[in-house]
Coordinates of N, CA and C in Angstrom, one line a residue:
Chain A
E10 N 105.2 74.6 81.1 CA 104.9 75.2 82.3 C 104.3 76.1 81.7
A11 N 102.6 76.7 82.6 CA 102.5 78.0 82.4 C 103.4 79.4 82.7
Q12 N 103.8 80.4 82.4 CA 104.4 81.2 82.8 C 104.3 82.5 81.7
V13 N 104.4 83.9 82.5 CA 104.9 85.1 82.2 C 106.5 85.2 82.2
T14 N 107.4 85.7 80.6 CA 108.9 86.3 81.3 C 108.7 87.3 80.6
Q15 N 109.7 87.8 81.2 CA 110.0 89.1 81.1 C 111.6 88.6 80.9
N16 N 112.0 90.1 80.1 CA 113.9 90.0 79.6 C 113.5 91.6 79.3
P17 N 115.1 92.3 80.1 CA 116.0 91.0 80.7 C 115.5 91.6 82.5
R18 N 115.8 91.0 83.1 CA 115.7 90.9 84.3 C 115.9 92.5 84.9
Y19 N 117.4 92.8 84.9 CA 118.4 93.6 85.2 C 118.6 95.0 84.5
L20 N 118.3 96.2 84.4 CA 118.9 97.2 83.5 C 119.2 98.1 84.0
I21 N 120.8 98.4 83.6 CA 121.1 99.9 84.0 C 121.4 100.9 83.0
T22 N 120.5 102.0 82.6 CA 121.2 102.6 81.5 C 121.1 104.1 81.9
V23 N 121.2 104.8 80.9 CA 121.5 106.6 80.9 C 120.0 107.4 80.2
T24 N 119.9 108.1 80.6 CA 119.1 109.3 80.5 C 118.9 109.0 78.5
G25 N 117.9 109.0 77.7 CA 117.8 109.5 77.0 C 117.8 108.2 75.9
K26 N 118.5 107.3 76.5 CA 118.6 105.9 75.3 C 117.4 105.1 75.1
K27 N 116.9 104.7 74.4 CA 115.9 103.9 73.9 C 116.3 102.7 74.5
L28 N 114.9 102.1 75.2 CA 114.8 100.7 75.8 C 113.5 100.1 75.3
T29 N 113.7 98.8 75.4 CA 112.5 98.0 75.5 C 112.6 96.3 76.5
V30 N 111.7 96.4 77.1 CA 111.4 95.6 78.0 C 110.1 94.3 77.3
T31 N 110.9 93.1 77.0 CA 110.0 92.3 76.6 C 108.9 91.5 77.7
C32 N 108.1 91.0 76.8 CA 107.1 90.2 77.8 C 106.5 89.1 76.8
S33 N 106.2 87.9 77.3 CA 105.8 86.8 76.8 C 105.2 85.9 77.5
Q34 N 104.3 85.2 77.1 CA 102.8 84.4 77.7 C 102.7 83.0 77.0
N35 N 102.8 82.4 77.4 CA 102.4 81.1 76.6 C 101.2 80.4 77.3
M36 N 100.2 80.8 77.7 CA 98.8 80.7 78.0 C 97.6 80.7 77.5
N37 N 98.1 82.0 76.6 CA 97.0 82.0 75.3 C 95.9 82.9 75.5
H38 N 96.6 83.9 76.9 CA 95.7 84.7 77.6 C 95.1 86.4 76.6
E39 N 94.4 86.5 76.3 CA 93.9 88.1 75.5 C 94.3 89.1 76.5
Y40 N 94.3 89.5 78.0 CA 94.6 90.2 78.6 C 96.4 90.3 78.9
M41 N 96.6 91.4 78.8 CA 97.9 91.5 79.3 C 98.4 93.2 79.8
S42 N 99.5 93.3 80.9 CA 99.4 94.5 81.3 C 100.7 94.6 81.8
W43 N 101.1 95.8 82.0 CA 102.0 96.3 82.4 C 102.2 96.8 83.4
Y44 N 102.8 96.7 84.3 CA 102.8 97.8 85.9 C 104.1 98.3 86.6
R45 N 104.2 99.4 87.3 CA 105.5 99.7 87.9 C 105.6 100.0 89.5
Q46 N 106.4 99.3 90.3 CA 106.1 99.0 91.4 C 107.2 100.3 92.4
D47 N 107.0 100.8 92.8 CA 107.5 101.6 93.8 C 107.6 101.7 94.9
P48 N 108.7 101.9 96.0 CA 108.5 102.0 97.4 C 107.5 102.9 98.0
G49 N 106.1 101.7 98.6 CA 105.0 102.8 99.1 C 103.6 103.5 98.0
L50 N 104.0 103.0 97.0 CA 102.9 103.3 96.3 C 102.6 102.4 95.4
G51 N 102.7 101.2 96.3 CA 102.2 99.3 95.4 C 102.2 99.7 93.8
L52 N 101.5 98.8 92.9 CA 101.4 98.6 92.0 C 100.7 99.5 91.0
R53 N 100.9 100.2 89.8 CA 100.7 101.4 89.3 C 100.5 100.7 87.7
Q54 N 99.3 100.6 87.1 CA 99.0 100.2 86.3 C 99.7 101.4 84.8
I55 N 100.4 100.8 84.2 CA 101.2 102.0 83.1 C 100.4 101.5 81.6
Y56 N 100.2 100.4 80.7 CA 99.3 100.2 80.0 C 98.4 98.8 80.0
Y57 N 97.6 98.4 79.2 CA 97.2 97.5 79.4 C 96.5 96.9 77.7
S58 N 96.3 95.7 77.7 CA 95.8 95.2 76.4 C 94.9 94.2 76.3
M59 N 94.1 94.3 75.6 CA 92.7 93.5 75.6 C 92.7 92.6 74.4
N60 N 93.7 92.7 73.6 CA 93.6 91.7 72.5 C 94.8 92.4 71.5
V61 N 95.0 91.2 70.5 CA 96.1 92.0 69.7 C 95.7 93.4 68.9
E62 N 96.7 94.5 68.4 CA 96.3 95.6 68.4 C 95.2 96.4 69.2
V63 N 95.0 95.9 70.4 CA 94.0 96.9 71.1 C 94.7 96.6 72.5
T64 N 94.9 98.4 72.5 CA 96.1 98.7 74.0 C 95.2 99.7 74.5
D65 N 95.2 100.4 75.4 CA 94.7 101.5 76.0 C 95.3 101.9 77.6
K66 N 95.4 103.4 77.8 CA 96.3 103.4 78.8 C 95.9 103.2 80.5
G67 N 97.0 102.9 81.0 CA 96.4 102.7 82.4 C 96.2 104.0 83.4
D68 N 96.8 103.7 84.6 CA 97.2 105.2 85.6 C 98.4 105.8 85.4
V69 N 99.4 105.3 84.5 CA 100.8 106.1 84.1 C 101.3 105.7 83.3
P70 N 101.1 106.4 82.1 CA 101.3 106.0 80.6 C 102.4 106.9 80.2
E71 N 102.5 108.0 81.1 CA 103.2 108.9 80.2 C 104.6 108.5 80.5
G72 N 105.5 108.4 79.4 CA 106.6 108.3 78.7 C 106.9 106.8 78.3
Y73 N 105.7 106.2 78.4 CA 106.0 104.9 78.0 C 105.4 104.6 76.6
K74 N 105.6 103.1 75.6 CA 104.5 103.2 74.7 C 104.7 101.8 75.3
V75 N 103.6 101.0 74.3 CA 103.6 99.7 74.0 C 102.9 98.9 72.9
S76 N 103.1 97.9 72.7 CA 102.4 96.9 71.2 C 102.1 96.0 71.5
R77 N 101.0 95.9 70.7 CA 100.5 94.2 70.7 C 100.2 93.5 69.8
K78 N 101.1 93.1 68.5 CA 101.3 93.0 67.3 C 101.0 90.9 67.4
E79 N 101.3 90.3 68.4 CA 100.8 88.8 68.9 C 100.5 88.8 69.8
K80 N 100.0 87.9 69.9 CA 98.8 87.7 71.4 C 99.5 87.2 72.6
R81 N 101.0 87.0 72.0 CA 101.8 86.1 73.4 C 102.8 87.3 73.7
N82 N 102.9 88.3 73.0 CA 104.3 89.2 73.4 C 103.2 90.6 73.5
F83 N 103.7 91.3 74.5 CA 103.5 92.7 75.0 C 105.0 93.3 75.2
P84 N 105.9 94.2 74.5 CA 106.6 94.5 74.7 C 106.5 96.2 75.1
L85 N 107.1 96.7 77.0 CA 107.3 97.8 76.9 C 108.3 99.1 76.3
I86 N 107.8 99.9 76.3 CA 109.0 100.8 74.9 C 109.4 101.8 75.6
L87 N 110.6 102.2 76.3 CA 110.6 103.5 76.5 C 111.6 104.2 75.8
E88 N 111.1 105.7 74.9 CA 111.8 106.5 74.1 C 112.9 106.9 74.5
S89 N 112.3 107.8 75.8 CA 113.8 108.4 76.1 C 113.5 108.2 77.3
P90 N 114.0 107.3 78.5 CA 114.2 107.4 79.5 C 114.6 108.0 80.6
S91 N 113.7 108.5 81.9 CA 114.3 109.7 82.3 C 114.5 108.9 83.7
P92 N 115.4 109.5 84.3 CA 115.8 108.7 85.9 C 114.3 108.9 86.3
N93 N 113.3 109.2 86.8 CA 111.7 109.0 87.5 C 111.4 107.9 86.6
Q94 N 112.0 107.0 86.3 CA 111.3 105.9 85.3 C 112.3 104.8 86.1
T95 N 113.1 104.9 87.1 CA 113.7 103.7 87.4 C 112.4 103.4 88.4
S96 N 112.6 101.9 88.3 CA 111.4 101.4 89.2 C 111.8 99.6 88.7
L97 N 110.5 99.3 89.6 CA 110.6 97.7 89.5 C 109.5 97.2 88.5
Y98 N 109.5 97.1 87.3 CA 108.5 96.6 86.4 C 108.0 95.2 86.2
F99 N 106.5 95.1 86.6 CA 106.2 93.8 86.2 C 105.3 94.0 85.2
C100 N 105.4 92.5 84.3 CA 104.0 92.4 83.1 C 103.2 91.4 83.9
A101 N 102.1 91.4 83.2 CA 101.0 90.6 83.8 C 99.9 89.6 82.5
S102 N 99.9 88.4 82.8 CA 98.7 88.2 82.1 C 97.5 87.5 82.8
T103 N 96.5 88.1 82.0 CA 95.1 87.5 82.9 C 94.3 86.6 82.4
G104 N 93.9 85.1 83.4 CA 93.8 84.7 82.7 C 92.1 84.9 82.7
G105 N 91.2 83.7 82.4 CA 89.7 83.3 82.1 C 88.9 83.9 83.3
G106 N 89.6 83.6 84.4 CA 89.2 84.0 85.7 C 89.3 85.2 86.2
Y107 N 89.9 86.3 85.5 CA 90.2 87.6 85.9 C 91.4 87.5 86.7
E108 N 91.9 86.5 87.1 CA 93.5 86.2 87.9 C 94.3 86.9 87.5
Q109 N 95.3 87.4 87.7 CA 96.7 87.8 87.0 C 97.8 86.9 87.0
F110 N 98.7 86.6 86.3 CA 99.7 85.7 86.1 C 101.0 86.7 86.1
F111 N 101.8 87.4 87.1 CA 102.8 87.9 86.8 C 103.9 87.6 86.6
G112 N 104.7 88.3 85.7 CA 106.4 87.8 85.2 C 107.0 87.9 86.2
P113 N 108.7 87.7 86.3 CA 109.3 88.0 87.6 C 109.7 89.3 87.6
G114 N 109.6 90.1 86.9 CA 110.0 92.0 87.0 C 111.4 91.8 86.5
T115 N 111.7 93.2 86.1 CA 112.7 93.9 85.8 C 113.0 95.0 86.3
R116 N 114.1 95.0 87.1 CA 114.3 96.3 87.9 C 115.2 97.0 87.1
L117 N 115.0 98.4 86.7 CA 115.6 99.8 85.9 C 115.8 100.3 86.6
T118 N 117.3 100.3 86.0 CA 118.0 101.9 86.8 C 118.1 102.8 85.8
V119 N 117.6 104.1 85.5 CA 118.0 104.9 84.5 C 118.9 106.3 85.1
L120 N 120.2 105.9 84.8 CA 121.0 107.1 85.2 C 121.2 108.7 85.2
Chain B
Q14 N 90.8 105.9 90.8 CA 90.8 106.0 91.7 C 91.4 105.2 92.9
Q15 N 92.6 105.0 93.4 CA 93.3 103.9 94.1 C 92.1 103.5 94.9
P16 N 92.3 102.2 95.4 CA 91.6 101.5 96.6 C 92.1 102.1 98.1
V17 N 91.8 102.0 98.9 CA 92.8 102.2 100.7 C 92.4 100.8 100.8
Q18 N 93.5 100.4 101.6 CA 94.0 99.5 102.3 C 94.3 100.0 103.6
S19 N 93.7 98.9 104.6 CA 93.7 99.4 106.1 C 94.1 97.8 106.7
P20 N 95.0 97.4 107.6 CA 96.0 98.7 108.3 C 97.0 98.7 107.5
Q21 N 98.2 99.2 107.3 CA 99.3 99.1 106.7 C 100.0 98.0 106.8
A22 N 100.3 98.1 107.6 CA 101.1 96.8 108.2 C 100.3 96.0 109.7
V23 N 100.8 95.0 110.3 CA 100.2 94.1 111.3 C 101.6 93.2 111.4
I24 N 101.3 92.9 112.8 CA 102.1 91.7 113.3 C 101.6 91.0 113.6
L25 N 101.6 89.7 113.5 CA 101.0 88.5 114.6 C 102.0 87.4 114.6
R26 N 101.7 86.7 115.8 CA 102.4 85.7 116.5 C 101.6 84.2 115.4
E27 N 102.3 83.3 115.2 CA 102.0 81.9 115.1 C 100.7 81.4 115.2
G28 N 99.6 81.3 114.5 CA 98.3 80.7 114.8 C 97.3 81.9 115.7
E29 N 98.0 82.7 115.1 CA 96.8 84.3 115.2 C 96.1 84.4 114.1
D30 N 95.0 85.5 114.2 CA 93.9 85.6 113.1 C 94.3 87.1 112.6
A31 N 94.1 87.3 111.1 CA 94.2 88.7 110.5 C 93.3 89.2 109.6
V32 N 92.7 90.5 109.4 CA 92.0 90.8 108.7 C 92.7 92.0 108.2
I33 N 92.3 92.0 106.9 CA 93.0 92.9 106.2 C 92.0 93.9 104.8
N34 N 91.7 95.1 105.2 CA 90.3 95.7 104.6 C 90.6 96.6 102.9
C35 N 89.9 96.3 102.3 CA 89.9 97.4 100.7 C 89.5 97.8 100.7
S36 N 88.9 99.2 100.9 CA 87.8 100.0 100.1 C 87.9 101.0 99.0
S37 N 86.9 101.2 97.9 CA 87.2 101.5 97.4 C 85.4 103.3 97.2
S38 N 86.2 103.9 96.4 CA 85.0 105.0 96.5 C 84.5 104.7 95.3
K39 N 84.6 103.9 94.4 CA 84.0 103.8 93.1 C 83.0 102.5 93.5
A40 N 81.9 102.8 92.2 CA 82.0 101.0 91.8 C 82.3 100.0 91.6
L41 N 82.2 98.9 92.0 CA 83.2 97.6 91.3 C 82.8 96.4 90.9
Y42 N 83.5 96.2 89.9 CA 82.7 95.2 88.9 C 83.8 93.7 89.7
S43 N 85.4 93.9 90.6 CA 85.7 93.0 90.9 C 86.8 93.3 91.6
V44 N 86.8 92.5 92.9 CA 88.4 92.9 93.8 C 89.1 91.5 93.8
H45 N 90.4 92.0 93.8 CA 91.2 90.4 93.4 C 92.8 91.3 94.6
W46 N 92.6 89.9 95.2 CA 93.7 89.6 96.3 C 95.1 89.0 95.8
Y47 N 96.5 89.8 96.1 CA 97.6 88.9 95.9 C 98.5 89.2 97.0
R48 N 99.7 88.3 96.7 CA 100.6 88.3 98.1 C 102.0 88.2 97.3
Q49 N 103.0 89.4 97.5 CA 103.8 89.8 97.4 C 104.9 89.0 98.4
K50 N 105.9 88.3 98.1 CA 106.9 88.4 99.3 C 108.3 88.9 98.4
H51 N 109.3 89.5 99.8 CA 109.9 90.4 99.2 C 110.8 90.0 98.1
G52 N 111.3 90.6 97.1 CA 111.9 90.7 95.8 C 111.1 89.2 94.8
E53 N 110.1 89.2 95.2 CA 109.2 88.3 94.2 C 108.1 88.7 93.6
A54 N 107.5 88.4 92.7 CA 106.1 88.6 91.5 C 105.2 88.7 92.6
P55 N 103.9 89.6 92.5 CA 102.7 89.1 93.5 C 102.4 88.0 92.8
V56 N 101.4 87.3 93.6 CA 100.9 85.7 93.7 C 99.7 85.6 93.7
F57 N 98.8 85.6 92.8 CA 97.5 85.5 92.6 C 96.8 84.6 94.0
L58 N 95.7 85.2 94.8 CA 95.3 84.4 95.4 C 93.6 83.9 95.8
M59 N 92.6 85.2 95.2 CA 91.6 85.2 94.9 C 91.0 86.1 94.2
I60 N 89.5 86.0 93.4 CA 89.1 87.1 93.1 C 87.9 87.0 93.4
L61 N 87.1 88.4 93.5 CA 85.8 88.1 94.0 C 84.8 88.8 92.8
L62 N 84.3 88.6 92.2 CA 83.2 89.1 91.2 C 82.0 89.7 92.1
K63 N 81.3 91.0 91.8 CA 80.2 91.6 92.4 C 79.1 90.6 92.5
G64 N 78.1 90.6 93.2 CA 77.2 89.7 93.6 C 77.5 89.6 95.4
G65 N 78.9 90.1 95.7 CA 78.3 90.1 97.2 C 79.0 88.8 97.7
E66 N 79.8 87.8 97.0 CA 80.2 86.8 97.2 C 81.6 86.6 98.3
Q67 N 81.2 85.4 98.7 CA 82.7 84.9 99.9 C 83.2 83.8 99.2
K68 N 84.6 83.7 99.6 CA 85.9 82.6 98.5 C 86.6 82.3 99.9
G69 N 87.0 81.2 100.0 CA 87.8 81.2 100.9 C 88.7 79.5 100.2
H70 N 90.1 79.9 100.8 CA 90.8 78.5 100.2 C 91.6 78.2 101.5
E71 N 91.8 77.3 101.7 CA 92.0 76.5 103.1 C 91.9 77.9 104.5
K72 N 93.0 78.4 105.2 CA 92.8 79.2 105.9 C 92.9 80.6 105.5
I73 N 92.4 81.0 103.8 CA 92.3 82.7 103.7 C 90.8 82.6 103.5
S74 N 90.4 83.2 103.5 CA 89.2 83.8 102.9 C 88.6 85.2 102.7
A75 N 88.0 85.8 101.9 CA 87.4 86.5 101.3 C 86.1 87.0 101.4
S76 N 86.0 88.1 101.5 CA 84.4 88.9 101.4 C 84.3 90.2 100.4
F77 N 83.2 89.8 99.5 CA 83.2 91.4 99.2 C 81.6 92.0 99.3
N78 N 81.2 93.2 100.1 CA 80.4 94.1 99.9 C 80.1 95.1 98.9
E79 N 79.4 94.7 97.6 CA 79.1 95.3 96.7 C 78.5 96.9 97.1
K80 N 77.6 96.7 97.8 CA 77.2 98.1 98.3 C 78.0 99.1 98.9
K81 N 78.6 98.3 99.8 CA 79.9 99.4 100.3 C 81.1 99.2 99.5
Q82 N 81.1 98.9 99.0 CA 82.4 98.9 98.0 C 84.1 98.4 98.4
Q83 N 83.8 97.6 99.3 CA 84.5 97.2 100.1 C 85.0 95.9 100.4
S84 N 86.2 95.0 100.6 CA 86.2 93.8 100.8 C 87.6 93.7 101.8
S85 N 87.1 92.3 102.8 CA 88.1 92.1 103.3 C 89.0 90.6 102.8
L86 N 89.8 90.7 103.4 CA 90.9 89.7 103.6 C 91.2 88.8 104.6
Y87 N 90.5 87.6 104.9 CA 90.9 86.8 106.5 C 91.9 86.0 106.7
L88 N 92.7 85.8 107.1 CA 94.1 84.9 107.5 C 93.6 84.5 108.6
T89 N 93.2 83.4 108.8 CA 92.9 82.3 110.0 C 94.2 81.5 110.7
A90 N 94.5 81.5 111.6 CA 95.8 80.3 112.2 C 96.8 80.6 111.4
S91 N 97.4 81.8 111.6 CA 98.3 82.6 110.4 C 99.5 81.4 110.7
Q92 N 100.5 81.3 109.3 CA 101.6 80.1 109.6 C 103.0 81.6 109.1
L93 N 104.1 80.6 109.4 CA 104.9 81.7 109.1 C 104.7 82.3 107.5
S94 N 104.5 81.2 107.0 CA 104.9 81.5 105.2 C 104.0 82.3 105.0
Y95 N 102.8 83.0 105.9 CA 102.0 83.9 105.3 C 102.4 85.5 105.3
S96 N 103.3 85.5 105.7 CA 104.5 86.9 105.7 C 104.6 87.1 104.2
G97 N 104.2 88.7 104.5 CA 104.4 89.5 102.3 C 103.8 90.5 102.7
T98 N 103.6 90.8 101.4 CA 102.8 92.3 101.5 C 101.4 92.0 100.7
Y99 N 100.6 92.5 100.9 CA 99.1 92.0 100.5 C 98.7 93.0 99.3
F100 N 98.4 92.5 98.1 CA 97.5 94.0 97.7 C 96.3 93.2 97.0
C101 N 95.4 94.8 97.5 CA 93.8 94.2 96.6 C 94.2 95.4 95.4
G102 N 93.2 94.5 94.5 CA 93.1 95.1 93.0 C 91.6 95.3 92.7
T103 N 91.4 96.4 92.3 CA 90.4 96.5 92.0 C 89.7 97.0 90.3
A104 N 88.5 96.6 89.8 CA 88.3 96.9 88.5 C 86.9 97.3 88.6
D105 N 86.4 98.2 88.0 CA 85.3 98.7 87.6 C 84.3 98.0 86.3
T106 N 85.3 97.7 85.4 CA 84.5 96.7 84.3 C 85.5 95.6 84.4
N107 N 85.0 94.6 83.5 CA 86.1 93.5 83.1 C 86.8 93.7 81.8
A108 N 86.9 95.3 81.6 CA 87.7 95.5 80.5 C 89.4 95.6 80.3
G109 N 90.0 95.3 81.4 CA 91.2 94.8 82.0 C 91.8 95.8 82.8
K110 N 91.3 97.2 83.2 CA 92.1 98.1 83.6 C 91.9 98.1 85.3
S111 N 93.0 97.7 86.0 CA 93.3 97.4 87.1 C 93.9 98.6 88.0
T112 N 93.7 98.9 89.5 CA 93.8 99.3 90.2 C 94.1 99.1 91.7
F113 N 95.6 99.2 92.5 CA 96.1 98.6 93.3 C 96.5 99.6 94.3
G114 N 95.9 98.7 95.3 CA 96.2 99.7 96.9 C 97.3 99.6 96.8
D115 N 98.1 100.2 98.4 CA 99.7 100.7 98.0 C 100.0 99.2 99.3
G116 N 98.9 98.1 99.4 CA 99.3 97.0 100.3 C 99.7 97.0 102.1
T117 N 99.1 96.1 102.3 CA 99.4 95.7 103.6 C 100.9 94.7 104.3
T118 N 101.6 95.2 104.8 CA 102.8 94.1 105.1 C 102.3 93.3 106.1
L119 N 102.2 92.1 106.2 CA 102.0 91.5 107.0 C 103.2 90.6 107.8
T120 N 103.5 90.2 108.7 CA 104.6 89.4 109.4 C 104.0 88.5 110.4
V121 N 104.3 87.2 110.5 CA 104.2 86.5 111.2 C 105.5 85.8 111.6
K122 N 104.8 85.8 113.1 CA 106.5 85.8 114.0 C 106.4 84.2 114.9
P123 N 107.3 83.4 114.9 CA 107.2 82.6 115.7 C 106.7 82.3 117.3

């Protein structure tokens, strides 16, 4: 089954404790993205990647890092999380027709 | 620059029609539409590339006016399953950077 998976689905952590949210797709897509979704603010792109080792900033990249060492994986790294990074995070993979397939989401709470 | 969606919310009865608009201040390469139900991930509906095309899928269709930098999503004879939040996403190139509107919440009542 074609899908985008994210782990963990829920995470509660404390300020400053480094964390990684994994994202994996099995559709051999070149483009992948990370978004955060906050109430009333829609989806905001954090980072995107056009291929292995090629990443670029989206609209809200501050406080986040990404890497793309393999085509299928695109982890999101928060080196020193802060409470304002409490949000719902979605990973997405873009198909040949430019449609984006979203993962199930990761709900992050930073205390 | 984030596209602007209107209206912010709409309430319909089953069988009624709705139009959701998406407007950008930048020249666009593509406009894509998604529906998100509460607690779930957004689901792709359709994409329109520059060229002013119109697309349709059963009772949901969309248009893209490249010159006006606007797109509209048309939902006809709405069903209860159409309820959710609709987002438009825009891209000014095909390079992967997307910007989404704040969403339009559609509620269909029996």
